[in-house]
Amino acid sequence: MQVSDDLKPQGTVKDSLFQAKVATSTDLPIAPTLEATAYVKPYLGLFRPSQKSQAGVPQLHLQQAAYSIPDPDSYVLAAAPVSMLDYFAIFTKGGALLWTLQFTTALKHNPLDALNALIRTCLLEERSGDAAFTYAPKVGAQQALKWTFHNGLGLVFVAVYQKTLSLLYVEDLLAAIKDAFLQEYTPGSYSYPRFQDKFAQILRDCETRADKARTLAAQPTRAAPAAAAPAAKAGKAAGQAGSGAATPQQWSSEESGSDADADAAGSSGSAAGGSSSAAGSDEEAAANGDAAGGFNLAKLKGKGVRAAGPAGRRNTAAARRAVEEAKEKAAKEKAAQSSPAKPKSGRIWGGFGRKEEAVGRLDFTEGQAPGAAANGSGTAEDLGSSLIDAPEEEYEPVDDEPVGQAAANGNAAAPAKRGLLGSFVGKLALSVVGSSALSAADLAPALEDMKRRLMERNVAEEIAAQVVDSVAHSLEGQKLSSFTGVGQFVRRAFEDSLSGILNKRQVDVLHDIKRARARGKPYVVVFCGVNGVGKSTNLAKIAYWLGQHGCKVQLAACDTFRAGAVEQLKTHAMRLGVPLYERGYEKDPAKVAAEAIRVAQRDGRDVVLVDTAGRMQDNEPLMRALSNLISLNQPELVLFVGEALVGNDAVDQLVKFNRSLADLAPGAAAGGPAKRQVIDGIVLTKFDTIDDKVGAALSMVYASGAPVMFVGCGQTYVDLKKLNVRSVVNSLLK
Amino acid sequence: MIPDALRQQLQLLLEHQPIVKQIIQYLPSDLQRVAGTPEGLLALLLTAAVGLLVLLALAGTSKSKKGSSILLAGPMNAGKSTMYYQLVDGSQHNGLVASMEQNTGVASVNGRQARLLDIPGHHSFRHKLESSVKDAAGIVFVIDAVEITPHKVEAAEMLYELLTNSSFAKSRTPLLLACNKADLEEEAHSTEFIRKTLERQLDAMRKTKTAGIGKEASAGVALGAADKPFSFAGLRSKVALVECSAKAGQLDDVRAFIAGCL
C-alpha cells in the first residue's frame, strides 16, 4: 500500500498506530467485534517514516477513509469511494441490517439513530410518500435522509447526507443500487462482500451524470426545466397534491370575497368575527375594495393566481361564475324588497311542544342570584354518568363485496390493451396462483377507488392523496397470497394503515391529573380552535366528566372578545357547581389565564380549563396572542377543538395552528422556552351531525400527529365519547 | 306420534327425492326398513344431527386451549428483534434498526421447535398485538432495563393492555417480563426495582383506566383485588421476572420459559 506524502506520520510507529486506532474505533456500529489493531497489524511495516511511495501499491487515506463491514478472512481495509454522502444502509423491514457503508467518521452520533428516527417518525406514520426526512442530532449538523423500498422482498434502502448539501443524484442512486442489490440478494444471508465495488461504480456513475446535468443546467435558458428534471417523482407528486389543494381554496376565498364585500361595512379588518371559512387576507382585501361592481381586489387576485393553469378553460369558467353571482345577488335584493313585512312564526324544534314552552325552557337564568356563579355555590347538576364511561359496542367488520366488485370492474377495464386472453391469464396469475408481483398498473384502479371512497367520506383531498400514496409505496411489488383478489388485498392494506394512523399514544388525562395533584400544581388545559366549533360547550362537558371522577375543576374565561362568552361560562359554572375566574371583556387573555391558575393553586383546585376566543388560522395577530397565552402559562395539555363537519380546511387549520404555536411563541427565535408547545390532543365535535362521513377524524390526526382525545356527540353534558377506531375505519372503508 | 304435517313432509321426501332413496340403499339392510318409514327417517336425521353437534363441540373445545406461538412484545427500543434473531439464528448479524413489520420464525429451544412472533413496539401495531394474543402459548414482554424510568409509562400502558386482554386472562397465558440490556451492568436496573416501578404504575393506571374508559363490551378485566395495591404475585396468570441480555446472548432464562410454555 502506498502512503501519500501528506500522511507521513511524524513520530514513532506507536503514535501512528494510536492514530489508526483512534480513527477506526469511533462509535462505529458496523465493526462491533473486530479489534482495530487487527486491521493495522499487517500494515505496521508501512508506517516507517522512510517509506517511499511505490508503484502498484494501493493508497490508504486515513483521514477520509470509509469502513465497510470487513471480510474477516482477508483483513483488507477496503477504501470506499470518497463521496458527499454520510451513510448508506440496506436493511429488511423486520429490522436486520444487511449492508451498510459509512463514508465519514467525523460524525459524533451513531448513524443508526438517524435511521431509527426515520423509521419511527416517518415511515411508520404512513408518510413514506414524502420526498425526504430531516434528522437533527443532539450535536452536529442536520442530516437529510432519502429512501426507497422493495416491497416484494421487504427491503429498505436509505441514503443519509448533510442537509446543507443538495445532492441531486440520490434518487437515481437509490434506484440503481436497488436493482444491483437484488441480483446479489439471497434471503437469510447477511454478508455481501463483493457488493462494495459495485456500489462504488454506481456511485461514480451517478455523480458524473449529476455533474453533467448541472453543467447543462448552468446555461440560463434551460435553467428551470433542467433543475426540475432530476427532481424526485415523489416531489412532483407532492407538489401536484399541494397545488390541487391550493386551487379549491382560491375558489372558495374568491367566492366568499365577493359575497363579503356586499356587506363589507360591518366586518372589521380582522376576520375574528367572521363566520365564513375564507382566508382572512382575502376578506381584508375585499373590505378594502368597493361594493359590488367596483374595483374588487379579491376577484382580481383570485383570477391572477388561477391563470397559472390552462388559461382558457378556467377564465371562461370564472367569467361564468361571476355572472351567476351577480344574478344571485340581484335576485336576493329583489326578494328582500318585495316580500311584505310578514311576521315570522318561530320554528318549533322537535320534542319541545308549543312555542311558549320552548322559549321558557331555554331560559335558565330565572331564580338564580347573579353573584352565585363566581362562588360556585349553586347546586351541581347530575345527569348521570358521561357517555365516555359507557362500554363500547362491538363492531362487526363489514364484508368487502363492494370494493371487490369495483376493483374487479376497474381491473377488467384497464388491461384491455393486453388482450382478453392475456388479461385473463394475468388476473388468474395474480389472484389464484399468486405468482406475479403487483405492479402500479394493477394497483391503480383499486387505489383510485379507495381514494374516491375516502374523499366521499369527507377526508381532506391532500390527506387522501398522501395516505393512498403511502399505501401504494408499501404495496408495489408485493405478491398476492393465493385466492385473494387485488381489491381485497388493497382493502386489507388500507385497514392496517388507517388503524395505524388513528391508533395513537393515548394521553391518560386522569392519570396525569393525579400526578399533577401530587406535585401540588393544577393541571392546565387550554382549548383553542376556530370560531364556532364548540369550544365552550365541550369544555363544559369535559368539566362535567372530570367532576364525576372527583377532580376539582376551575374554569377560566379567557374569551374576552365574543359578546356573551363570559355569561355563557357563568351559566355552565353555575349548573356544574364549579368556580369560574373571569375578568369581563377587553382584557388580555394571557394575564387572565395566569391569574386564574394562581387562584386555582391557592384554592387547591386540581384542573384549570381555559376557554379562549375562536380565531381563524390565518389571522396572525390573534395567533400570536394565542401562542403568547400558551407560552406564558405553559399548560400541560393544549387541545385543538375541531368540528367533524369540516372538510379540506381541517388540514389547513391544524397545520397553521401548530406552526403558529411553534414559530410565533415569544423567544422562539432565541432558542425558545423550556418546553416546545404544540397541539397535544384533538377534540372532535358535532360528531352526531355526520352519520358516516367521519373522514375529518383521519385528516386531523394525520395532519397534526395528535390523538383524538374526546369526541363530542350532542348538546348535553353527558354527550362525550372516546374515538372508536375500529368503527371509524369501517365507516371509511364501507 | 309425530304430527301429521311433518309425517306428510317426510313421506313426500321419501317418495319424490331420488337422493334420499339412494342414501337409504347404502345403509345396512336392517336400517333400510326402518328408514323407509317417516318415523324412522326422522329418527335417523335427528341422530345424525346430534352426532354432528357433538363432533363440533369436541373440536371447538379442543381448539380453545392454548395457542401455538410465543409472542415477543414490549415498548420500542427494548430489544425484541435482537432477541428474536438471537433465538432463531443464534446471532444478531450486522446489527438491527427499528422494526417496521413483524418477524415470524421458528426457533429451536432446548431441543424443541417454537414458533416466535416478534411484533414492533410502535403504537400503530397495537391492534395487531391485541389480535395475536389469543393465539399465543406464552408471552415474553421485553423491557429496557436501562431506560426504565423515562419509558415506564409507555411500558406500563402496554403491559396494562396485555393484562386486561380478555383472551389473555381467560386462557391464563404465562407471561415473562424479560429485563433486557443486562450486559450494561452499571446502568441496568435490578429486577426488583423494575418490578416495583411497574407495579406502582399499574396500580395508578388501574384506578384511572377503569374509571375513564370502557374498552371492551365485557367491561375489561379487573387487575387483582381492588382494595389491595397491585402486585404481580396477586394475578391469576403466572408472571415471572428475569434478567437477560439479547445482545450478549444470555437468554437461558428466556429459553427455559419458552420450553416450559410448549
Coordinates of C-alpha atoms in Angstrom, one line a residue, chain A residues 51-394:
Chain A
Q51 CA 8.9 4.6 3.3
K52 CA 8.7 6.0 -0.2
S53 CA 5.6 5.6 -2.3
Q54 CA 5.9 2.6 -4.6
A55 CA 4.0 1.9 -7.7
G56 CA 1.4 -0.7 -7.7
V57 CA 0.6 -0.4 -4.1
P58 CA -2.9 0.9 -3.2
Q59 CA -3.3 4.2 -1.4
L60 CA -4.5 4.4 2.1
H61 CA -6.2 7.6 3.1
L62 CA -6.7 7.6 6.8
Q63 CA -8.4 11.0 7.1
Q64 CA -11.2 10.3 4.8
A65 CA -11.2 6.5 4.8
A66 CA -14.5 4.8 4.8
Y67 CA -15.0 1.5 6.5
S68 CA -17.4 -1.1 5.4
I69 CA -18.2 -4.4 7.1
P70 CA -14.9 -6.1 6.6
D71 CA -14.4 -9.5 5.2
P72 CA -12.9 -11.3 8.2
D73 CA -11.0 -13.7 6.1
S74 CA -8.7 -11.2 4.4
Y75 CA -8.4 -8.2 6.8
V76 CA -8.5 -5.9 3.9
L77 CA -9.4 -2.4 4.8
A78 CA -11.2 -1.6 1.6
A79 CA -11.0 2.1 1.0
A80 CA -14.5 3.2 -0.1
P81 CA -15.0 6.0 -2.5
V82 CA -14.9 9.5 -1.2
S83 CA -18.3 10.9 -1.6
M84 CA -20.7 13.6 -0.3
L85 CA -22.9 11.0 1.3
D86 CA -22.6 10.3 5.0
Y87 CA -24.0 6.8 5.2
F88 CA -25.8 4.2 3.2
A89 CA -27.8 1.3 4.6
I90 CA -29.8 -1.6 3.3
F91 CA -32.0 -3.4 5.8
T92 CA -35.0 -5.6 6.0
K93 CA -38.4 -4.3 7.1
G94 CA -38.0 -6.6 10.1
G95 CA -35.1 -4.6 11.3
A96 CA -32.0 -6.6 10.3
L97 CA -29.2 -4.6 8.7
L98 CA -28.0 -6.3 5.5
W99 CA -25.3 -4.0 4.3
T100 CA -24.0 -0.6 5.5
L101 CA -21.3 1.8 4.3
Q102 CA -20.1 4.7 6.3
F103 CA -18.4 7.4 4.4
T104 CA -17.2 9.6 7.2
T105 CA -16.0 9.1 10.7
A106 CA -16.5 12.8 11.6
L107 CA -20.0 12.2 12.8
K108 CA -20.3 12.4 16.6
H109 CA -23.5 10.4 16.8
N110 CA -24.4 6.9 15.9
P111 CA -25.7 6.8 12.3
L112 CA -28.3 4.2 13.3
D113 CA -30.0 7.0 15.4
A114 CA -30.9 8.7 12.2
L115 CA -32.3 5.5 10.7
N116 CA -34.4 4.8 13.8
A117 CA -35.8 8.3 13.8
L118 CA -36.7 8.0 10.2
I119 CA -38.5 4.7 10.8
R120 CA -40.3 5.7 13.9
T121 CA -41.5 9.2 13.0
C122 CA -41.8 9.0 9.2
L123 CA -42.2 5.5 7.7
L124 CA -44.3 4.1 10.5
E125 CA -46.5 7.1 10.5
E126 CA -47.6 6.5 6.9
R127 CA -45.5 9.3 5.5
S128 CA -43.5 7.1 3.2
G129 CA -44.6 9.2 0.3
D130 CA -42.6 12.2 1.5
A131 CA -39.6 13.2 -0.5
A132 CA -37.1 13.4 2.3
F133 CA -36.7 13.3 6.0
T134 CA -34.6 15.6 8.2
Y135 CA -32.8 14.3 11.3
A136 CA -31.4 16.8 13.8
P137 CA -28.9 15.1 16.1
K138 CA -28.1 16.5 19.5
V139 CA -24.6 17.5 18.4
G140 CA -23.8 18.2 14.8
A141 CA -25.4 19.4 11.7
Q142 CA -28.8 18.2 10.4
Q143 CA -28.9 15.3 8.1
A144 CA -31.3 14.6 5.3
L145 CA -32.4 11.0 4.5
K146 CA -33.9 9.6 1.4
W147 CA -35.2 6.1 1.0
T148 CA -36.7 3.6 -1.3
F149 CA -38.5 0.2 -0.8
H150 CA -38.6 -3.1 -2.4
N151 CA -41.9 -4.4 -1.1
G152 CA -41.8 -7.8 -2.6
L153 CA -38.7 -8.8 -0.6
G154 CA -39.3 -6.4 2.3
L155 CA -36.1 -4.4 1.8
V156 CA -35.4 -0.7 2.6
F157 CA -32.6 1.3 1.1
V158 CA -31.6 4.6 2.8
A159 CA -29.1 7.2 1.9
V160 CA -28.0 9.8 4.5
Y161 CA -26.2 13.1 3.8
Q162 CA -25.8 16.5 5.2
K163 CA -28.9 18.6 4.8
T164 CA -26.9 21.7 3.7
L165 CA -25.7 19.9 0.6
S166 CA -28.4 19.5 -2.0
L167 CA -27.5 16.3 -3.9
L168 CA -29.5 15.7 -6.9
Y169 CA -28.4 12.2 -7.7
V170 CA -29.6 10.5 -4.6
E171 CA -32.9 9.1 -6.0
D172 CA -31.1 7.8 -9.1
L173 CA -28.5 6.2 -6.8
L174 CA -31.2 4.6 -4.7
A175 CA -32.9 3.1 -7.7
A176 CA -29.7 1.9 -9.3
I177 CA -28.5 0.4 -6.0
K178 CA -31.8 -1.3 -5.6
D179 CA -31.5 -3.1 -8.9
A180 CA -27.9 -4.0 -8.4
F181 CA -28.5 -5.4 -4.9
L182 CA -31.4 -7.5 -5.9
Q183 CA -29.2 -9.5 -8.2
E184 CA -27.0 -10.4 -5.3
Y185 CA -29.6 -10.7 -2.6
T186 CA -30.4 -14.1 -1.0
P187 CA -32.8 -14.2 1.9
G188 CA -31.0 -15.4 5.1
S189 CA -27.6 -14.2 4.1
Y190 CA -26.2 -11.1 5.8
S191 CA -22.8 -10.6 4.3
Y192 CA -22.2 -9.2 0.8
P193 CA -18.5 -8.7 0.4
R194 CA -18.5 -8.1 -3.3
F195 CA -21.2 -5.5 -3.3
Q196 CA -18.9 -2.7 -2.3
D197 CA -17.2 -2.5 -5.7
K198 CA -20.5 -2.4 -7.5
F199 CA -21.7 0.3 -5.2
A200 CA -18.6 2.4 -5.8
Q201 CA -19.0 2.1 -9.5
I202 CA -22.7 3.0 -9.4
L203 CA -22.0 5.9 -7.2
R204 CA -19.3 7.2 -9.5
D205 CA -21.7 6.9 -12.5
C206 CA -24.5 8.8 -10.7
E207 CA -22.2 11.5 -9.6
T208 CA -20.8 12.1 -13.1
R209 CA -24.3 12.1 -14.5
A210 CA -25.3 14.7 -11.9
D211 CA -22.3 16.8 -12.7
K212 CA -23.2 16.7 -16.4
A213 CA -26.8 17.7 -15.7
R214 CA -25.6 20.5 -13.6
T215 CA -23.3 21.9 -16.3
L216 CA -26.1 21.7 -18.7
A217 CA -28.4 23.5 -16.2
A218 CA -25.8 26.3 -15.9
Q219 CA -26.9 27.5 -19.3
P220 CA -29.5 30.2 -18.4
T221 CA -32.2 29.4 -20.9
R222 CA -32.6 25.8 -19.8
A223 CA -32.3 26.6 -16.1
A224 CA -35.8 25.8 -15.0
P225 CA -36.5 22.5 -16.7
A226 CA -33.1 21.1 -16.0
A227 CA -33.3 21.8 -12.4
A228 CA -36.7 20.2 -12.3
A229 CA -35.6 17.2 -14.3
P230 CA -33.7 15.2 -11.6
A231 CA -36.4 16.1 -9.1
A232 CA -38.0 13.1 -7.5
K233 CA -41.3 11.6 -8.7
A234 CA -42.4 11.9 -5.1
G235 CA -41.5 15.5 -5.0
K236 CA -43.6 16.2 -8.1
A237 CA -46.5 14.3 -6.8
A238 CA -46.3 16.2 -3.6
G239 CA -46.2 19.5 -5.5
Q240 CA -49.3 18.5 -7.5
A241 CA -51.2 17.5 -4.5
G242 CA -50.3 20.8 -2.9
S243 CA -51.4 22.9 -5.9
G244 CA -54.5 20.8 -6.2
A245 CA -55.4 21.7 -2.6
A246 CA -54.5 25.3 -3.1
T247 CA -56.8 25.9 -6.1
P248 CA -60.0 24.8 -4.3
Q249 CA -59.2 27.2 -1.6
Q250 CA -58.6 30.0 -4.0
W251 CA -62.1 29.3 -5.4
S252 CA -63.7 29.4 -2.0
S253 CA -61.9 32.5 -1.0
E254 CA -62.8 34.2 -4.2
E255 CA -66.5 33.4 -3.8
S256 CA -66.8 34.5 -0.2
G257 CA -64.7 37.5 -1.0
S258 CA -67.3 38.7 -3.5
D259 CA -70.1 37.9 -1.0
A260 CA -68.4 39.7 1.8
D261 CA -67.8 42.9 0.0
A262 CA -71.6 43.3 -0.3
D263 CA -71.8 43.7 3.4
A264 CA -68.3 44.8 4.0
A265 CA -69.4 47.7 6.2
G266 CA -69.9 45.5 9.2
S267 CA -66.8 43.4 9.2
S268 CA -63.7 44.9 10.6
G269 CA -60.2 44.3 9.2
S270 CA -59.6 41.4 11.5
A271 CA -61.6 38.4 10.5
A272 CA -62.1 37.3 14.0
G273 CA -65.8 37.9 14.0
G274 CA -66.3 36.4 10.5
S275 CA -68.2 33.2 10.2
S276 CA -67.1 32.1 6.8
S277 CA -64.1 29.9 6.4
A278 CA -62.4 32.1 3.9
A279 CA -58.8 33.1 4.1
G280 CA -58.5 36.2 6.3
S281 CA -56.3 38.1 4.0
D282 CA -58.7 37.8 1.1
E283 CA -61.5 39.1 3.2
E284 CA -59.4 42.1 4.2
A285 CA -58.7 42.8 0.6
A286 CA -62.4 42.6 -0.2
A287 CA -63.2 45.0 2.6
N288 CA -60.7 47.4 1.0
G289 CA -62.5 47.2 -2.3
D290 CA -65.7 48.9 -3.1
A291 CA -69.2 47.4 -3.0
A292 CA -70.3 45.0 -5.8
G293 CA -69.4 46.3 -9.2
G294 CA -66.4 48.4 -8.1
F295 CA -62.7 47.6 -8.2
N296 CA -62.7 44.2 -6.5
L297 CA -59.2 43.3 -5.5
A298 CA -60.1 39.9 -4.3
K299 CA -61.6 38.9 -7.6
L300 CA -58.6 40.1 -9.5
K301 CA -56.2 38.4 -7.1
G302 CA -58.0 35.1 -7.4
K303 CA -58.1 35.4 -11.2
G304 CA -54.4 36.2 -11.4
V305 CA -53.4 33.1 -9.5
R306 CA -55.8 30.8 -11.4
A307 CA -54.4 32.0 -14.7
A308 CA -51.3 29.9 -13.9
G309 CA -53.1 26.8 -15.1
P310 CA -54.6 26.2 -18.5
A311 CA -55.9 29.7 -19.1
G312 CA -58.7 29.5 -21.5
R313 CA -60.9 26.9 -19.7
R314 CA -60.6 28.5 -16.3
N315 CA -61.1 32.1 -17.3
T316 CA -64.4 31.3 -19.1
A317 CA -65.5 29.4 -16.0
A318 CA -64.6 32.3 -13.8
A319 CA -66.5 34.7 -16.0
R320 CA -69.5 32.4 -15.9
R321 CA -69.3 32.2 -12.1
A322 CA -69.1 36.0 -11.8
V323 CA -72.2 36.4 -13.9
E324 CA -74.0 33.9 -11.9
E325 CA -73.1 35.5 -8.7
A326 CA -74.2 38.9 -9.9
K327 CA -77.5 37.4 -10.9
E328 CA -77.9 35.8 -7.5
K329 CA -77.2 39.0 -5.7
A330 CA -79.8 40.9 -7.8
A331 CA -82.4 38.2 -7.1
K332 CA -81.7 38.4 -3.3
E333 CA -82.1 42.1 -3.2
K334 CA -85.4 42.0 -5.1
A335 CA -86.7 39.3 -2.8
A336 CA -85.8 41.4 0.2
Q337 CA -87.6 44.4 -1.1
S338 CA -90.7 42.7 -2.5
S339 CA -91.7 40.5 0.4
P340 CA -94.3 42.0 2.7
A341 CA -93.5 42.6 6.3
K342 CA -95.0 39.3 7.4
P343 CA -94.2 38.4 11.0
K344 CA -92.3 35.2 11.1
S345 CA -93.5 32.5 13.4
G346 CA -90.8 30.8 15.4
R347 CA -89.9 27.4 14.2
I348 CA -90.8 24.6 16.6
W349 CA -87.9 22.2 17.1
G350 CA -88.9 18.6 17.7
G351 CA -89.6 17.5 21.2
F352 CA -90.4 20.8 22.8
G353 CA -94.1 21.1 22.1
R354 CA -95.6 24.6 22.0
K355 CA -93.6 27.7 21.2
E356 CA -94.0 29.3 24.7
E357 CA -92.8 26.2 26.3
A358 CA -89.8 26.2 24.1
V359 CA -88.9 29.7 24.9
G360 CA -89.5 29.1 28.6
R361 CA -87.2 26.1 28.7
L362 CA -84.3 27.8 27.2
D363 CA -84.1 30.5 29.8
F364 CA -82.2 29.1 32.7
T365 CA -81.4 32.3 34.5
E366 CA -84.6 32.7 36.5
G367 CA -84.3 32.3 40.2
Q368 CA -80.5 32.5 40.3
A369 CA -78.6 35.2 42.1
P370 CA -76.2 37.0 39.8
G371 CA -73.2 36.6 42.1
A372 CA -73.6 32.9 42.8
A373 CA -71.8 31.8 39.7
A374 CA -68.5 33.3 40.7
N375 CA -68.5 31.4 44.0
G376 CA -69.7 28.2 42.6
S377 CA -72.2 27.8 45.3
G378 CA -75.0 26.8 43.0
T379 CA -76.0 23.1 43.2
A380 CA -74.3 21.0 40.6
E381 CA -76.5 19.1 38.1
D382 CA -76.3 15.4 38.0
L383 CA -77.3 14.0 34.6
G384 CA -75.9 10.5 35.2
S385 CA -72.5 9.3 34.0
S386 CA -70.9 10.7 30.9
L387 CA -71.1 8.5 27.8
I388 CA -67.4 8.4 27.8
D389 CA -67.5 5.9 30.6
A390 CA -70.1 3.6 29.0
P391 CA -68.7 0.4 27.5
E392 CA -68.2 0.5 23.8
E393 CA -70.4 -1.6 21.4
E394 CA -68.8 -4.3 19.4

